[in-house]
Amino acid sequence: MKSPLFALVKSDFIKLYSLRRTLLIFLLVLFILFLSPQMFSAGVVMLLYGSVFTLLAYDQSAAAYHWYDSLPVTRRQIFFGKYLFGILILLFSCPLMLAICLVAGKTLGKFDPSFLLANLSLGWFLGCFFLSLMLPLTLILGSVKARYFNMIIYIALFAGLSSVSGADLIGLLPVIGSLSQNLFLLCLLVPAGLILVLLSCFIGSAIYCRKEFIGAI
């Protein structure tokens, strides 16, 4: 018997596919804007905002939560399903932006493996950070009320990434230690991001499950 959690995630991807025309335009603009490898991390955050938040807003505008209410699933499963969907989108976003950066780097003659590794680690961590804030805010408050908070978080991350990128991380690493130590520190960003998402998920689900159903917001 299939898990309700995976069935919920599958339905999210089906809904996202129904928005494919909008997303294709978004991806095309993203590709043009972020041909520069320096913008890798910002591209990951943009993909998350453009896909995950769009889907959550679509759910509320289409009264999808009334449909969820008729299914044999709990609110906790719905909440966890959205987090699983977000993580899968992040797992897709990182290699996609990496491919764009590789193409741009080869074309522009700016290919640097250590630079891409630093940006990949930073992009993953910031993607997890964004999800850990955006998902509970949107699910608990609703997309209309949460959009202002999400926009502030998004703009703050984007502004920060315009001045801090993988290049700064690479410049700092030789000061920290040897190559093996540097790689270890970069790899630590992966579990650190996952821990943020897990903490957000369990704390947010406890609040979400105590609230009246989100369709009433």
mmCIF file of C-alpha atoms in Angstrom:
data_model
loop_
_atom_site.group_PDB
_atom_site.id
_atom_site.type_symbol
_atom_site.label_atom_id
_atom_site.label_comp_id
_atom_site.label_asym_id
_atom_site.label_seq_id
_atom_site.Cartn_x
_atom_site.Cartn_y
_atom_site.Cartn_z
ATOM 1 C CA MET A 1 0.000 0.000 0.000
ATOM 2 C CA LYS A 2 1.372 3.412 -0.972
ATOM 3 C CA SER A 3 2.183 5.913 1.751
ATOM 4 C CA PRO A 4 -0.247 8.877 1.945
ATOM 5 C CA LEU A 5 2.802 11.125 2.271
ATOM 6 C CA PHE A 6 4.171 10.126 -1.125
ATOM 7 C CA ALA A 7 0.701 10.371 -2.659
ATOM 8 C CA LEU A 8 0.475 13.969 -1.413
ATOM 9 C CA VAL A 9 3.902 14.787 -2.837
ATOM 10 C CA LYS A 10 2.931 13.197 -6.158
ATOM 11 C CA SER A 11 -0.201 15.366 -6.293
ATOM 12 C CA ASP A 12 1.970 18.441 -5.667
ATOM 13 C CA PHE A 13 4.195 17.598 -8.622
ATOM 14 C CA ILE A 14 1.119 17.050 -10.800
ATOM 15 C CA LYS A 15 -0.163 20.489 -9.805
ATOM 16 C CA LEU A 16 3.255 21.996 -10.452
ATOM 17 C CA TYR A 17 3.289 20.379 -13.895
ATOM 18 C CA SER A 18 -0.061 22.011 -14.629
ATOM 19 C CA LEU A 19 1.721 25.361 -14.118
ATOM 20 C CA ARG A 20 4.495 24.370 -16.543
ATOM 21 C CA ARG A 21 4.020 27.285 -18.947
ATOM 22 C CA THR A 22 4.516 29.827 -16.203
ATOM 23 C CA LEU A 23 7.469 27.876 -14.826
ATOM 24 C CA LEU A 24 9.126 27.528 -18.251
ATOM 25 C CA ILE A 25 9.054 31.301 -18.693
ATOM 26 C CA PHE A 26 10.437 31.676 -15.176
ATOM 27 C CA LEU A 27 13.249 29.172 -15.895
ATOM 28 C CA LEU A 28 14.145 30.910 -19.138
ATOM 29 C CA VAL A 29 14.430 34.290 -17.405
ATOM 30 C CA LEU A 30 16.398 32.630 -14.605
ATOM 31 C CA PHE A 31 18.800 31.055 -17.104
ATOM 32 C CA ILE A 32 19.487 34.407 -18.767
ATOM 33 C CA LEU A 33 19.879 36.327 -15.504
ATOM 34 C CA PHE A 34 22.111 33.797 -13.781
ATOM 35 C CA LEU A 35 24.577 32.782 -16.469
ATOM 36 C CA SER A 36 27.190 34.211 -14.119
ATOM 37 C CA PRO A 37 28.469 31.426 -11.795
ATOM 38 C CA GLN A 38 28.664 34.012 -8.998
ATOM 39 C CA MET A 39 24.858 33.979 -8.826
ATOM 40 C CA PHE A 40 24.523 30.234 -8.245
ATOM 41 C CA SER A 41 23.198 30.509 -4.679
ATOM 42 C CA ALA A 42 20.746 33.269 -5.596
ATOM 43 C CA GLY A 43 19.462 31.095 -8.441
ATOM 44 C CA VAL A 44 18.693 28.233 -6.047
ATOM 45 C CA VAL A 45 16.703 30.528 -3.748
ATOM 46 C CA MET A 46 14.843 32.011 -6.730
ATOM 47 C CA LEU A 47 13.883 28.543 -7.987
ATOM 48 C CA LEU A 48 12.526 27.623 -4.565
ATOM 49 C CA TYR A 49 10.524 30.819 -4.299
ATOM 50 C CA GLY A 50 9.189 30.496 -7.832
ATOM 51 C CA SER A 51 8.112 26.865 -7.481
ATOM 52 C CA VAL A 52 7.360 26.012 -3.839
ATOM 53 C CA PHE A 53 5.669 29.274 -2.841
ATOM 54 C CA THR A 54 3.790 29.377 -6.169
ATOM 55 C CA LEU A 55 2.396 25.918 -5.466
ATOM 56 C CA LEU A 56 1.363 26.824 -1.913
ATOM 57 C CA ALA A 57 -0.369 29.970 -3.188
ATOM 58 C CA TYR A 58 -2.075 27.893 -5.889
ATOM 59 C CA ASP A 59 -3.291 25.435 -3.236
ATOM 60 C CA GLN A 60 -4.951 28.189 -1.255
ATOM 61 C CA SER A 61 -6.453 30.009 -4.255
ATOM 62 C CA ALA A 62 -7.876 26.733 -5.607
ATOM 63 C CA ALA A 63 -9.218 25.720 -2.157
ATOM 64 C CA ALA A 64 -7.079 22.573 -2.315
ATOM 65 C CA TYR A 65 -7.114 22.313 1.471
ATOM 66 C CA HIS A 66 -10.833 21.491 1.362
ATOM 67 C CA TRP A 67 -9.885 18.613 -0.935
ATOM 68 C CA TYR A 68 -7.211 17.521 1.555
ATOM 69 C CA ASP A 69 -9.857 17.600 4.269
ATOM 70 C CA SER A 70 -11.856 14.957 2.396
ATOM 71 C CA LEU A 71 -8.868 12.592 2.158
ATOM 72 C CA PRO A 72 -7.819 9.969 4.741
ATOM 73 C CA VAL A 73 -4.740 11.980 5.727
ATOM 74 C CA THR A 74 -3.824 13.930 8.830
ATOM 75 C CA ARG A 75 -2.768 17.554 9.003
ATOM 76 C CA ARG A 76 0.679 16.401 10.105
ATOM 77 C CA GLN A 77 1.000 14.293 6.944
ATOM 78 C CA ILE A 78 -0.048 17.279 4.817
ATOM 79 C CA PHE A 79 2.543 19.448 6.571
ATOM 80 C CA PHE A 80 5.326 16.845 6.205
ATOM 81 C CA GLY A 81 4.337 16.321 2.563
ATOM 82 C CA LYS A 82 4.947 19.993 1.775
ATOM 83 C CA TYR A 83 8.383 19.797 3.389
ATOM 84 C CA LEU A 84 9.262 16.663 1.432
ATOM 85 C CA PHE A 85 8.123 18.397 -1.755
ATOM 86 C CA GLY A 86 10.296 21.423 -0.910
ATOM 87 C CA ILE A 87 13.382 19.269 -0.274
ATOM 88 C CA LEU A 88 12.871 17.419 -3.574
ATOM 89 C CA ILE A 89 12.608 20.755 -5.413
ATOM 90 C CA LEU A 90 15.835 21.852 -3.693
ATOM 91 C CA LEU A 91 17.536 18.602 -4.745
ATOM 92 C CA PHE A 92 16.454 19.367 -8.304
ATOM 93 C CA SER A 93 17.425 23.064 -8.124
ATOM 94 C CA CYS A 94 21.050 22.508 -7.058
ATOM 95 C CA PRO A 95 22.105 20.289 -10.010
ATOM 96 C CA LEU A 96 20.088 22.451 -12.411
ATOM 97 C CA MET A 97 21.871 25.626 -11.311
ATOM 98 C CA LEU A 98 25.169 23.703 -11.278
ATOM 99 C CA ALA A 99 24.591 22.692 -14.917
ATOM 100 C CA ILE A 100 23.829 26.313 -15.856
ATOM 101 C CA CYS A 101 26.983 27.488 -14.075
ATOM 102 C CA LEU A 102 29.088 24.781 -15.749
ATOM 103 C CA VAL A 103 27.823 25.816 -19.181
ATOM 104 C CA ALA A 104 28.396 29.482 -18.391
ATOM 105 C CA GLY A 105 31.811 28.804 -16.872
ATOM 106 C CA LYS A 106 33.001 26.782 -19.858
ATOM 107 C CA THR A 107 31.589 29.316 -22.307
ATOM 108 C CA LEU A 108 32.974 32.377 -20.529
ATOM 109 C CA GLY A 109 36.240 30.684 -19.557
ATOM 110 C CA LYS A 110 35.603 31.036 -15.819
ATOM 111 C CA PHE A 111 35.450 27.381 -14.834
ATOM 112 C CA ASP A 112 36.752 26.811 -11.310
ATOM 113 C CA PRO A 113 35.823 23.521 -9.549
ATOM 114 C CA SER A 114 36.547 24.847 -6.051
ATOM 115 C CA PHE A 115 34.428 27.917 -6.750
ATOM 116 C CA LEU A 116 31.491 25.766 -7.888
ATOM 117 C CA LEU A 117 31.889 23.460 -4.864
ATOM 118 C CA ALA A 118 31.734 26.432 -2.501
ATOM 119 C CA ASN A 119 28.679 27.828 -4.286
ATOM 120 C CA LEU A 120 26.975 24.433 -4.325
ATOM 121 C CA SER A 121 27.424 24.066 -0.553
ATOM 122 C CA LEU A 122 26.313 27.643 0.062
ATOM 123 C CA GLY A 123 23.338 27.265 -2.293
ATOM 124 C CA TRP A 124 22.183 24.097 -0.515
ATOM 125 C CA PHE A 125 22.467 25.673 2.940
ATOM 126 C CA LEU A 126 20.687 28.891 1.965
ATOM 127 C CA GLY A 127 18.004 26.879 0.171
ATOM 128 C CA CYS A 128 17.387 24.897 3.359
ATOM 129 C CA PHE A 129 17.393 28.114 5.391
ATOM 130 C CA PHE A 130 14.813 29.672 3.069
ATOM 131 C CA LEU A 131 12.593 26.570 3.173
ATOM 132 C CA SER A 132 12.808 26.385 6.974
ATOM 133 C CA LEU A 133 11.330 29.887 7.206
ATOM 134 C CA MET A 134 9.053 30.066 4.152
ATOM 135 C CA LEU A 135 7.213 26.744 4.570
ATOM 136 C CA PRO A 136 5.972 27.132 8.175
ATOM 137 C CA LEU A 137 5.054 30.789 7.635
ATOM 138 C CA THR A 138 3.015 29.996 4.522
ATOM 139 C CA LEU A 139 1.364 26.849 5.849
ATOM 140 C CA ILE A 140 0.433 28.360 9.209
ATOM 141 C CA LEU A 141 -0.506 31.906 8.135
ATOM 142 C CA GLY A 142 -1.689 31.181 4.595
ATOM 143 C CA SER A 143 -0.039 32.404 1.386
ATOM 144 C CA VAL A 144 -1.749 35.826 1.405
ATOM 145 C CA LYS A 145 -0.645 36.773 4.928
ATOM 146 C CA ALA A 146 2.764 35.121 4.627
ATOM 147 C CA ARG A 147 3.780 36.621 1.286
ATOM 148 C CA TYR A 148 5.024 39.840 2.907
ATOM 149 C CA PHE A 149 7.238 37.955 5.351
ATOM 150 C CA ASN A 150 8.489 35.668 2.580
ATOM 151 C CA MET A 151 9.263 38.629 0.347
ATOM 152 C CA ILE A 152 11.282 40.283 3.126
ATOM 153 C CA ILE A 153 13.253 37.056 3.686
ATOM 154 C CA TYR A 154 13.752 36.635 -0.058
ATOM 155 C CA ILE A 155 14.956 40.220 -0.576
ATOM 156 C CA ALA A 156 17.270 39.995 2.453
ATOM 157 C CA LEU A 157 18.838 36.768 1.157
ATOM 158 C CA PHE A 158 19.139 38.164 -2.352
ATOM 159 C CA ALA A 159 20.740 41.388 -1.092
ATOM 160 C CA GLY A 160 23.150 39.404 1.046
ATOM 161 C CA LEU A 161 24.089 37.130 -1.836
ATOM 162 C CA SER A 162 24.855 40.114 -4.048
ATOM 163 C CA SER A 163 27.750 40.949 -1.718
ATOM 164 C CA VAL A 164 28.645 37.498 -0.351
ATOM 165 C CA SER A 165 29.114 34.475 -2.601
ATOM 166 C CA GLY A 166 31.225 31.396 -3.045
ATOM 167 C CA ALA A 167 34.136 33.632 -4.020
ATOM 168 C CA ASP A 168 34.209 35.067 -0.482
ATOM 169 C CA LEU A 169 33.963 31.574 0.935
ATOM 170 C CA ILE A 170 36.944 30.473 -1.155
ATOM 171 C CA GLY A 171 38.909 33.541 -0.042
ATOM 172 C CA LEU A 172 38.283 32.639 3.592
ATOM 173 C CA LEU A 173 39.060 28.912 3.332
ATOM 174 C CA PRO A 174 42.873 29.140 3.025
ATOM 175 C CA VAL A 175 42.882 31.088 6.296
ATOM 176 C CA ILE A 176 40.890 28.333 8.016
ATOM 177 C CA GLY A 177 43.169 25.404 7.267
ATOM 178 C CA SER A 178 44.317 22.746 4.834
ATOM 179 C CA LEU A 179 42.452 21.509 1.748
ATOM 180 C CA SER A 180 41.013 18.493 3.586
ATOM 181 C CA GLN A 181 39.798 20.713 6.421
ATOM 182 C CA ASN A 182 38.251 23.141 3.925
ATOM 183 C CA LEU A 183 36.364 20.368 2.146
ATOM 184 C CA PHE A 184 35.144 19.084 5.513
ATOM 185 C CA LEU A 185 33.832 22.538 6.447
ATOM 186 C CA LEU A 186 32.050 22.898 3.111
ATOM 187 C CA CYS A 187 30.482 19.458 3.524
ATOM 188 C CA LEU A 188 29.248 20.465 6.990
ATOM 189 C CA LEU A 189 26.878 22.929 5.321
ATOM 190 C CA VAL A 190 24.868 19.981 3.954
ATOM 191 C CA PRO A 191 23.857 18.401 7.311
ATOM 192 C CA ALA A 192 23.578 21.882 8.865
ATOM 193 C CA GLY A 193 20.939 22.788 6.274
ATOM 194 C CA LEU A 194 19.063 19.532 6.846
ATOM 195 C CA ILE A 195 19.047 20.102 10.606
ATOM 196 C CA LEU A 196 17.487 23.547 10.056
ATOM 197 C CA VAL A 197 14.755 22.039 7.881
ATOM 198 C CA LEU A 198 14.038 19.210 10.354
ATOM 199 C CA LEU A 199 13.816 21.600 13.310
ATOM 200 C CA SER A 200 11.511 23.885 11.341
ATOM 201 C CA CYS A 201 9.402 20.923 10.245
ATOM 202 C CA PHE A 202 8.789 19.476 13.710
ATOM 203 C CA ILE A 203 8.280 22.829 15.445
ATOM 204 C CA GLY A 204 6.032 24.094 12.641
ATOM 205 C CA SER A 205 3.958 20.898 12.525
ATOM 206 C CA ALA A 206 3.254 21.156 16.255
ATOM 207 C CA ILE A 207 1.836 24.664 15.731
ATOM 208 C CA TYR A 208 0.026 23.766 12.492
ATOM 209 C CA CYS A 209 -1.732 20.761 13.985
ATOM 210 C CA ARG A 210 -3.115 22.865 16.848
ATOM 211 C CA LYS A 211 -4.621 25.474 14.507
ATOM 212 C CA GLU A 212 -7.969 25.419 12.788
ATOM 213 C CA PHE A 213 -7.665 24.045 9.293
ATOM 214 C CA ILE A 214 -5.816 26.455 6.991
ATOM 215 C CA GLY A 215 -8.745 26.702 4.600
ATOM 216 C CA ALA A 216 -10.485 28.824 7.214
ATOM 217 C CA ILE A 217 -7.705 31.461 7.162
#
